[in-house]
PDB file of C-alpha atoms in Angstrom:
ATOM      1  CA  MET A  30      16.649   4.161  -5.521  1.00 94.00           C
ATOM      2  CA  LEU A  31      13.366   1.652  -4.582  1.00 98.00           C
ATOM      3  CA  ASP A  32      11.717  -0.126  -7.992  1.00 98.00           C
ATOM      4  CA  ILE A  33       8.124  -0.482  -5.874  1.00 98.00           C
ATOM      5  CA  LEU A  34       7.234   2.121  -2.981  1.00 98.00           C
ATOM      6  CA  ALA A  35       3.862   0.911  -1.611  1.00 98.00           C
ATOM      7  CA  ILE A  36       2.213   3.659  -0.049  1.00 98.00           C
ATOM      8  CA  GLY A  37      -0.950   2.960   2.231  1.00 98.00           C
ATOM      9  CA  ALA A  38      -2.945   4.990   4.358  1.00 98.00           C
ATOM     10  CA  HIS A  39      -3.074   2.892   7.775  1.00 98.00           C
ATOM     11  CA  PRO A  40      -0.087   0.647   8.344  1.00 97.00           C
ATOM     12  CA  ASP A  41      -2.090  -3.403   6.989  1.00 97.00           C
ATOM     13  CA  ASP A  42      -3.154  -1.492   3.800  1.00 98.00           C
ATOM     14  CA  VAL A  43      -0.391  -2.057   1.703  1.00 98.00           C
ATOM     15  CA  GLU A  44       0.033  -5.598   3.302  1.00 98.00           C
ATOM     16  CA  ILE A  45      -3.856  -6.457   2.524  1.00 98.00           C
ATOM     17  CA  GLY A  46      -3.726  -5.598  -0.900  1.00 98.00           C
ATOM     18  CA  CYS A  47      -0.550  -5.694  -2.096  1.00 98.00           C
ATOM     19  CA  GLY A  48       1.135  -7.909  -0.321  1.00 98.00           C
ATOM     20  CA  GLY A  49       1.582 -10.562  -2.314  1.00 98.00           C
ATOM     21  CA  THR A  50       2.428  -8.627  -5.688  1.00 98.00           C
ATOM     22  CA  LEU A  51       5.407  -7.163  -3.348  1.00 98.00           C
ATOM     23  CA  LEU A  52       6.458 -10.717  -2.257  1.00 98.00           C
ATOM     24  CA  ARG A  53       7.002 -12.253  -5.755  1.00 98.00           C
ATOM     25  CA  HIS A  54       8.994  -8.987  -6.873  1.00 98.00           C
ATOM     26  CA  ILE A  55      10.943  -9.377  -4.110  1.00 98.00           C
ATOM     27  CA  ALA A  56      11.511 -12.856  -4.403  1.00 98.00           C
ATOM     28  CA  ALA A  57      12.621 -11.692  -8.307  1.00 98.00           C
ATOM     29  CA  GLY A  58      15.417  -9.261  -6.483  1.00 98.00           C
ATOM     30  CA  TYR A  59      13.705  -6.108  -6.873  1.00 98.00           C
ATOM     31  CA  LYS A  60      14.237  -3.694  -3.816  1.00 98.00           C
ATOM     32  CA  VAL A  61      10.542  -2.837  -2.546  1.00 98.00           C
ATOM     33  CA  GLY A  62       9.919  -0.277   0.204  1.00 98.00           C
ATOM     34  CA  ILE A  63       6.578   1.197   2.211  1.00 98.00           C
ATOM     35  CA  ILE A  64       4.975   4.188   3.812  1.00 98.00           C
ATOM     36  CA  ASP A  65       2.178   4.315   6.114  1.00 98.00           C
ATOM     37  CA  LEU A  66       0.474   7.606   5.543  1.00 98.00           C
ATOM     38  CA  THR A  67      -0.675   7.449   8.906  1.00 98.00           C
ATOM     39  CA  GLU A  68      -0.085   4.622  12.431  1.00 97.00           C
ATOM     40  CA  GLY A  69      -3.605   3.822  12.859  1.00 96.00           C
ATOM     41  CA  GLU A  70      -4.188   5.263  15.708  1.00 96.00           C
ATOM     42  CA  LEU A  71      -8.152   5.949  15.427  1.00 95.00           C
ATOM     43  CA  GLY A  72      -8.549   1.950  15.073  1.00 93.00           C
ATOM     44  CA  THR A  73     -11.033   0.189  17.422  1.00 92.00           C
ATOM     45  CA  ARG A  74      -8.766  -2.446  18.058  1.00 92.00           C
ATOM     46  CA  GLY A  75      -4.734  -1.856  19.288  1.00 89.00           C
ATOM     47  CA  ASP A  76      -3.371   1.237  19.148  1.00 92.00           C
ATOM     48  CA  ALA A  77      -0.584   3.422  17.802  1.00 94.00           C
ATOM     49  CA  LYS A  78       2.198   1.319  20.114  1.00 95.00           C
ATOM     50  CA  THR A  79       0.795  -1.675  19.343  1.00 94.00           C
ATOM     51  CA  ARG A  80       0.657  -1.374  15.289  1.00 95.00           C
ATOM     52  CA  ARG A  81       3.845  -0.075  15.120  1.00 96.00           C
ATOM     53  CA  ARG A  82       4.974  -3.338  16.721  1.00 97.00           C
ATOM     54  CA  GLU A  83       3.224  -5.048  14.306  1.00 97.00           C
ATOM     55  CA  ALA A  84       4.330  -3.687  11.171  1.00 98.00           C
ATOM     56  CA  LYS A  85       7.850  -3.979  11.673  1.00 98.00           C
ATOM     57  CA  GLU A  86       7.178  -7.000  12.046  1.00 98.00           C
ATOM     58  CA  ALA A  87       4.847  -7.062   8.612  1.00 98.00           C
ATOM     59  CA  ALA A  88       8.247  -5.988   6.892  1.00 98.00           C
ATOM     60  CA  ALA A  89      10.258  -8.193   8.476  1.00 98.00           C
ATOM     61  CA  LEU A  90       8.204 -11.500   7.326  1.00 98.00           C
ATOM     62  CA  LEU A  91       7.742  -9.348   3.777  1.00 98.00           C
ATOM     63  CA  GLY A  92      12.010  -8.114   3.256  1.00 98.00           C
ATOM     64  CA  VAL A  93      11.269  -4.420   3.054  1.00 98.00           C
ATOM     65  CA  ALA A  94      14.070  -2.783   1.771  1.00 98.00           C
ATOM     66  CA  VAL A  95      12.645   0.179   3.776  1.00 98.00           C
ATOM     67  CA  ARG A  96       9.378   0.642   5.422  1.00 98.00           C
ATOM     68  CA  GLU A  97       8.655   4.671   7.331  1.00 98.00           C
ATOM     69  CA  ASN A  98       5.638   6.407   8.730  1.00 98.00           C
ATOM     70  CA  LEU A  99       4.499   9.633   7.924  1.00 98.00           C
ATOM     71  CA  LYS A 100       2.594  10.399  11.075  1.00 97.00           C
ATOM     72  CA  MET A 101      -0.580  12.264   9.858  1.00 98.00           C
ATOM     73  CA  ARG A 102      -3.383  12.017  11.670  1.00 97.00           C
ATOM     74  CA  ASP A 103      -5.450   8.696  11.429  1.00 97.00           C
ATOM     75  CA  GLY A 104      -8.686   9.952  10.213  1.00 97.00           C
ATOM     76  CA  TYR A 105      -7.661  13.355   8.852  1.00 97.00           C
ATOM     77  CA  ILE A 106      -5.775  12.208   5.378  1.00 98.00           C
ATOM     78  CA  GLN A 107      -6.433  15.779   3.173  1.00 97.00           C
ATOM     79  CA  ASN A 108      -4.910  15.994  -0.367  1.00 98.00           C
ATOM     80  CA  ASP A 109      -3.315  19.296   0.629  1.00 98.00           C
ATOM     81  CA  GLU A 110      -0.094  20.992   0.493  1.00 98.00           C
ATOM     82  CA  GLU A 111       1.324  20.686   3.969  1.00 98.00           C
ATOM     83  CA  GLN A 112       0.476  16.928   3.297  1.00 98.00           C
ATOM     84  CA  ARG A 113       1.207  16.337  -0.254  1.00 98.00           C
ATOM     85  CA  LEU A 114       5.096  18.297   0.795  1.00 98.00           C
ATOM     86  CA  LYS A 115       6.079  15.558   3.335  1.00 98.00           C
ATOM     87  CA  LEU A 116       4.843  12.545   0.824  1.00 98.00           C
ATOM     88  CA  ILE A 117       6.420  14.828  -2.088  1.00 98.00           C
ATOM     89  CA  GLN A 118      10.219  15.329   0.351  1.00 98.00           C
ATOM     90  CA  ALA A 119       9.810  11.011   1.068  1.00 98.00           C
ATOM     91  CA  ILE A 120       8.999  10.027  -3.089  1.00 98.00           C
ATOM     92  CA  ARG A 121      12.376  12.492  -3.743  1.00 98.00           C
ATOM     93  CA  ARG A 122      14.550  10.758  -0.921  1.00 98.00           C
ATOM     94  CA  TYR A 123      13.499   7.043  -2.463  1.00 98.00           C
ATOM     95  CA  LYS A 124      13.858   8.151  -5.861  1.00 98.00           C
ATOM     96  CA  PRO A 125      10.984   4.874  -7.169  1.00 98.00           C
ATOM     97  CA  ALA A 126      10.516   3.651 -10.908  1.00 98.00           C
ATOM     98  CA  ILE A 127       6.860   2.526  -9.493  1.00 98.00           C
ATOM     99  CA  VAL A 128       4.602   3.925  -6.330  1.00 98.00           C
ATOM    100  CA  ILE A 129       1.159   1.869  -5.351  1.00 98.00           C
ATOM    101  CA  GLY A 130      -1.612   3.224  -3.648  1.00 98.00           C
ATOM    102  CA  ASN A 131      -4.886   3.229  -1.691  1.00 98.00           C
ATOM    103  CA  ALA A 132      -7.796   2.226  -3.135  1.00 98.00           C
ATOM    104  CA  TYR A 133      -9.476   5.488  -5.210  1.00 97.00           C
ATOM    105  CA  HIS A 134     -12.483   4.389  -3.453  1.00 97.00           C
ATOM    106  CA  ASP A 135     -13.485   2.502  -0.250  1.00 97.00           C
ATOM    107  CA  ARG A 136     -15.310   1.779   2.648  1.00 95.00           C
ATOM    108  CA  HIS A 137     -13.290   4.370   4.926  1.00 96.00           C
ATOM    109  CA  PRO A 138     -12.551   7.624   4.043  1.00 96.00           C
ATOM    110  CA  ASP A 139      -8.796   7.817   4.721  1.00 98.00           C
ATOM    111  CA  HIS A 140      -8.480   5.346   1.444  1.00 98.00           C
ATOM    112  CA  GLY A 141     -10.159   7.398  -1.161  1.00 98.00           C
ATOM    113  CA  GLN A 142      -7.790  10.607   0.507  1.00 98.00           C
ATOM    114  CA  ALA A 143      -5.117   8.782   0.072  1.00 98.00           C
ATOM    115  CA  ALA A 144      -5.762   7.302  -3.327  1.00 98.00           C
ATOM    116  CA  ASP A 145      -5.385  11.050  -4.424  1.00 98.00           C
ATOM    117  CA  LEU A 146      -2.714  12.684  -1.918  1.00 98.00           C
ATOM    118  CA  VAL A 147      -0.111   9.741  -3.660  1.00 98.00           C
ATOM    119  CA  ARG A 148      -1.409  10.144  -7.309  1.00 98.00           C
ATOM    120  CA  ASP A 149      -1.261  14.280  -7.053  1.00 98.00           C
ATOM    121  CA  ALA A 150       2.004  14.002  -5.381  1.00 98.00           C
ATOM    122  CA  CYS A 151       4.215  11.313  -7.776  1.00 98.00           C
ATOM    123  CA  PHE A 152       3.170  13.936 -10.256  1.00 98.00           C
ATOM    124  CA  LEU A 153       4.141  17.345  -8.162  1.00 98.00           C
ATOM    125  CA  ALA A 154       7.439  15.398  -6.959  1.00 98.00           C
ATOM    126  CA  GLY A 155       8.448  16.067 -10.339  1.00 98.00           C
ATOM    127  CA  LEU A 156       7.932  19.258 -10.643  1.00 98.00           C
ATOM    128  CA  PRO A 157      11.395  20.720 -10.070  1.00 98.00           C
ATOM    129  CA  LYS A 158      10.414  24.739  -8.645  1.00 98.00           C
ATOM    130  CA  ILE A 159       8.401  23.366  -5.488  1.00 98.00           C
ATOM    131  CA  ILE A 160      11.127  23.324  -2.646  1.00 98.00           C
ATOM    132  CA  THR A 161      12.161  20.306  -0.286  1.00 98.00           C
ATOM    133  CA  ARG A 162      15.772  19.270   1.383  1.00 97.00           C
ATOM    134  CA  TYR A 163      16.201  16.600   3.642  1.00 96.00           C
ATOM    135  CA  LYS A 164      18.178  16.910   6.388  1.00 95.00           C
ATOM    136  CA  GLY A 165      19.101  20.547   5.213  1.00 95.00           C
ATOM    137  CA  LYS A 166      20.004  19.690   1.737  1.00 97.00           C
ATOM    138  CA  LEU A 167      17.767  20.437  -1.138  1.00 98.00           C
ATOM    139  CA  GLN A 168      16.042  17.369  -3.422  1.00 98.00           C
ATOM    140  CA  GLU A 169      16.681  16.456  -7.179  1.00 98.00           C
ATOM    141  CA  ALA A 170      12.892  16.367  -8.963  1.00 98.00           C
ATOM    142  CA  HIS A 171      11.735  13.057  -9.096  1.00 98.00           C
ATOM    143  CA  ARG A 172       8.613  11.901 -10.772  1.00 98.00           C
ATOM    144  CA  PRO A 173       8.136   8.058 -10.675  1.00 98.00           C
ATOM    145  CA  GLY A 174       7.398   6.389 -14.324  1.00 96.00           C
ATOM    146  CA  ALA A 175       3.842   4.537 -12.630  1.00 97.00           C
ATOM    147  CA  VAL A 176       1.236   4.847 -10.329  1.00 98.00           C
ATOM    148  CA  TYR A 177      -0.830   2.193  -9.802  1.00 98.00           C
ATOM    149  CA  HIS A 178      -3.499   1.726  -6.852  1.00 98.00           C
ATOM    150  CA  TYR A 179      -4.219  -1.557  -5.080  1.00 98.00           C
ATOM    151  CA  ILE A 180      -7.998  -2.612  -4.236  1.00 98.00           C
ATOM    152  CA  GLN A 181      -9.232  -3.243  -1.395  1.00 98.00           C
ATOM    153  CA  ALA A 182     -12.733  -3.455   0.876  1.00 96.00           C
ATOM    154  CA  ILE A 183     -14.683  -1.866  -2.398  1.00 97.00           C
ATOM    155  CA  HIS A 184     -15.117  -4.794  -6.023  1.00 96.00           C
ATOM    156  CA  LEU A 185     -13.276  -2.105  -8.103  1.00 97.00           C
ATOM    157  CA  GLU A 186     -12.453  -3.520 -11.903  1.00 97.00           C
ATOM    158  CA  PRO A 187      -8.362  -4.020 -12.230  1.00 98.00           C
ATOM    159  CA  ASP A 188      -7.163  -3.074 -15.360  1.00 97.00           C
ATOM    160  CA  PHE A 189      -4.801  -5.815 -14.614  1.00 97.00           C
ATOM    161  CA  VAL A 190      -3.693  -8.480 -12.101  1.00 98.00           C
ATOM    162  CA  VAL A 191      -0.022 -10.019 -10.665  1.00 98.00           C
ATOM    163  CA  ASP A 192      -0.370 -13.352 -10.010  1.00 98.00           C
ATOM    164  CA  ILE A 193       0.605 -13.821  -6.779  1.00 98.00           C
ATOM    165  CA  THR A 194      -0.170 -18.139  -6.619  1.00 98.00           C
ATOM    166  CA  PRO A 195       2.909 -18.885  -4.707  1.00 98.00           C
ATOM    167  CA  PHE A 196       3.236 -16.363  -2.423  1.00 98.00           C
ATOM    168  CA  MET A 197      -0.223 -16.879  -1.161  1.00 98.00           C
ATOM    169  CA  GLU A 198      -0.067 -18.565   1.762  1.00 98.00           C
ATOM    170  CA  GLN A 199       3.214 -16.445   3.004  1.00 98.00           C
ATOM    171  CA  LYS A 200       1.216 -13.353   2.250  1.00 98.00           C
ATOM    172  CA  LEU A 201      -1.439 -14.537   4.895  1.00 97.00           C
ATOM    173  CA  LYS A 202       1.493 -15.432   7.436  1.00 97.00           C
ATOM    174  CA  VAL A 203       2.751 -11.733   6.815  1.00 98.00           C
ATOM    175  CA  LEU A 204      -1.556 -10.387   7.323  1.00 97.00           C
ATOM    176  CA  ALA A 205      -1.008 -12.869  10.864  1.00 94.00           C
ATOM    177  CA  ALA A 206       1.214 -10.648  11.755  1.00 96.00           C
ATOM    178  CA  TYR A 207      -1.185  -7.494  13.065  1.00 95.00           C
ATOM    179  CA  ARG A 208      -2.689 -10.407  15.351  1.00 92.00           C
ATOM    180  CA  SER A 209      -4.650  -6.663  17.315  1.00 92.00           C
ATOM    181  CA  GLN A 210      -6.216  -6.498  13.602  1.00 93.00           C
ATOM    182  CA  PHE A 211      -7.125  -9.911  12.296  1.00 91.00           C
ATOM    183  CA  TYR A 212      -8.880 -12.779  13.509  1.00 88.00           C
ATOM    184  CA  HIS A 213      -7.135 -14.451  16.012  1.00 83.00           C
ATOM    185  CA  PRO A 214      -8.749 -17.454  18.794  1.00 82.00           C
ATOM    186  CA  GLY A 215      -8.293 -16.108  21.872  1.00 78.00           C
ATOM    187  CA  ASN A 216      -8.168 -12.091  21.334  1.00 79.00           C
ATOM    188  CA  THR A 217     -10.326 -10.342  23.243  1.00 78.00           C
ATOM    189  CA  GLY A 218     -12.053  -6.473  22.030  1.00 83.00           C
ATOM    190  CA  PRO A 219     -14.653  -5.123  19.777  1.00 90.00           C
ATOM    191  CA  VAL A 220     -15.795  -6.663  16.220  1.00 91.00           C
ATOM    192  CA  THR A 221     -14.651  -4.584  13.737  1.00 93.00           C
ATOM    193  CA  PHE A 222     -14.896  -5.312   9.836  1.00 91.00           C
ATOM    194  CA  ILE A 223     -11.455  -7.633   9.415  1.00 92.00           C
ATOM    195  CA  SER A 224     -11.850  -8.652  13.078  1.00 93.00           C
ATOM    196  CA  THR A 225     -13.801 -11.496  12.049  1.00 92.00           C
ATOM    197  CA  PRO A 226     -12.807 -15.661  10.335  1.00 91.00           C
ATOM    198  CA  GLU A 227     -14.660 -15.025   6.997  1.00 95.00           C
ATOM    199  CA  PHE A 228     -12.590 -11.565   6.268  1.00 95.00           C
ATOM    200  CA  MET A 229      -9.826 -13.616   5.583  1.00 94.00           C
ATOM    201  CA  GLU A 230     -11.372 -16.373   3.224  1.00 96.00           C
ATOM    202  CA  PHE A 231     -12.395 -13.046   1.329  1.00 97.00           C
ATOM    203  CA  ILE A 232      -9.206 -12.397   0.983  1.00 97.00           C
ATOM    204  CA  LYS A 233      -8.456 -15.673  -0.654  1.00 97.00           C
ATOM    205  CA  GLY A 234     -11.987 -15.832  -2.363  1.00 98.00           C
ATOM    206  CA  ARG A 235     -10.920 -11.402  -3.451  1.00 98.00           C
ATOM    207  CA  ALA A 236      -8.122 -13.075  -5.332  1.00 98.00           C
ATOM    208  CA  LEU A 237      -9.073 -16.106  -6.492  1.00 98.00           C
ATOM    209  CA  HIS A 238     -12.110 -13.920  -8.107  1.00 98.00           C
ATOM    210  CA  PHE A 239      -9.236 -11.969  -9.481  1.00 98.00           C
ATOM    211  CA  GLY A 240      -6.931 -14.937 -10.140  1.00 98.00           C
ATOM    212  CA  ILE A 241      -9.610 -17.626 -12.432  1.00 98.00           C
ATOM    213  CA  PRO A 242     -10.066 -15.930 -14.966  1.00 97.00           C
ATOM    214  CA  ALA A 243      -6.218 -14.830 -15.879  1.00 97.00           C
ATOM    215  CA  GLY A 244      -5.428 -18.469 -15.843  1.00 97.00           C
ATOM    216  CA  VAL A 245      -3.913 -18.254 -12.020  1.00 98.00           C
ATOM    217  CA  THR A 246      -5.257 -19.108  -8.642  1.00 98.00           C
ATOM    218  CA  TYR A 247      -4.407 -16.401  -7.474  1.00 98.00           C
ATOM    219  CA  ALA A 248      -3.897 -12.830  -8.560  1.00 98.00           C
ATOM    220  CA  GLU A 249      -4.271  -8.937  -6.977  1.00 98.00           C
ATOM    221  CA  GLY A 250      -5.591  -6.464  -9.071  1.00 98.00           C
ATOM    222  CA  PHE A 251      -4.564  -3.375  -9.618  1.00 98.00           C
ATOM    223  CA  THR A 252      -6.187   0.150 -11.268  1.00 98.00           C
ATOM    224  CA  ALA A 253      -4.327   2.590 -13.449  1.00 97.00           C
ATOM    225  CA  SER A 254      -4.641   6.968 -14.067  1.00 88.00           C
ATOM    226  CA  ARG A 255      -3.331   6.365 -17.496  1.00 90.00           C
ATOM    227  CA  THR A 256      -2.606   4.558 -20.112  1.00 92.00           C
ATOM    228  CA  ILE A 257      -0.198   1.112 -19.014  1.00 93.00           C
ATOM    229  CA  GLY A 258       2.361   0.971 -22.621  1.00 92.00           C
ATOM    230  CA  VAL A 259       3.057  -2.879 -22.893  1.00 92.00           C
ATOM    231  CA  LYS A 260       6.584  -3.021 -24.759  1.00 93.00           C
ATOM    232  CA  ASN A 261       6.666  -6.760 -25.614  1.00 95.00           C
ATOM    233  CA  LEU A 262       2.938  -9.081 -25.835  1.00 93.00           C
ATOM    234  CA  CYS A 263       4.998 -11.977 -24.886  1.00 93.00           C
ATOM    235  CA  GLU A 264       5.806 -11.672 -21.237  1.00 86.00           C
ATOM    236  CA  LEU A 265       1.972 -11.270 -20.227  1.00 88.00           C
ATOM    237  CA  PHE A 266       0.391 -14.306 -19.348  1.00 83.00           C
TER     238      PHE A 266
END
């Protein structure tokens, strides 16, 4: 059972969107896992084999308990029955308390599609009449207690932010594992939205933008599709 399951349409989505949050919770002793829906095989830079290697390295730097790739088709994520059932099976295997998925609106069409898929699969995973099996065994229904969405390239107003100040530099080191995707001196290949030196400045700037108004230096922002309940106001910073 996982405390947090973070899901991304592509390898590196999770690290960009909520890498600092995962690092913070892992350091606090929570059990965290990642599911990549595709191998990012349509990316302008790198290939599926390279991105598998990079994702494995990033997972080790994060310290996650598990990382799995569902090998859906990059560029063709759909919130349909086939892909819902594949994700439902994974949710029922890991039984996460919290699921974090892609931004509901972003520049890459897979991101919004993945957000809808994650939201709906989390709900449907709790319906006992939907039958799934793993290794021939019938799975129990499981619905995560909360579903949140990290924020990606397009600015969205967060419903809440998580202080990642102590983990900002570590997050950047995790992102550096994706050498094919992000800027590294001497790297060749087509210039993309995320491969310039300025993109890492954007990552830090976004974290400052979310952090400073909340009274911290760096933060990651999240949206929620339903009302967030709080038991203790004194635990909020």
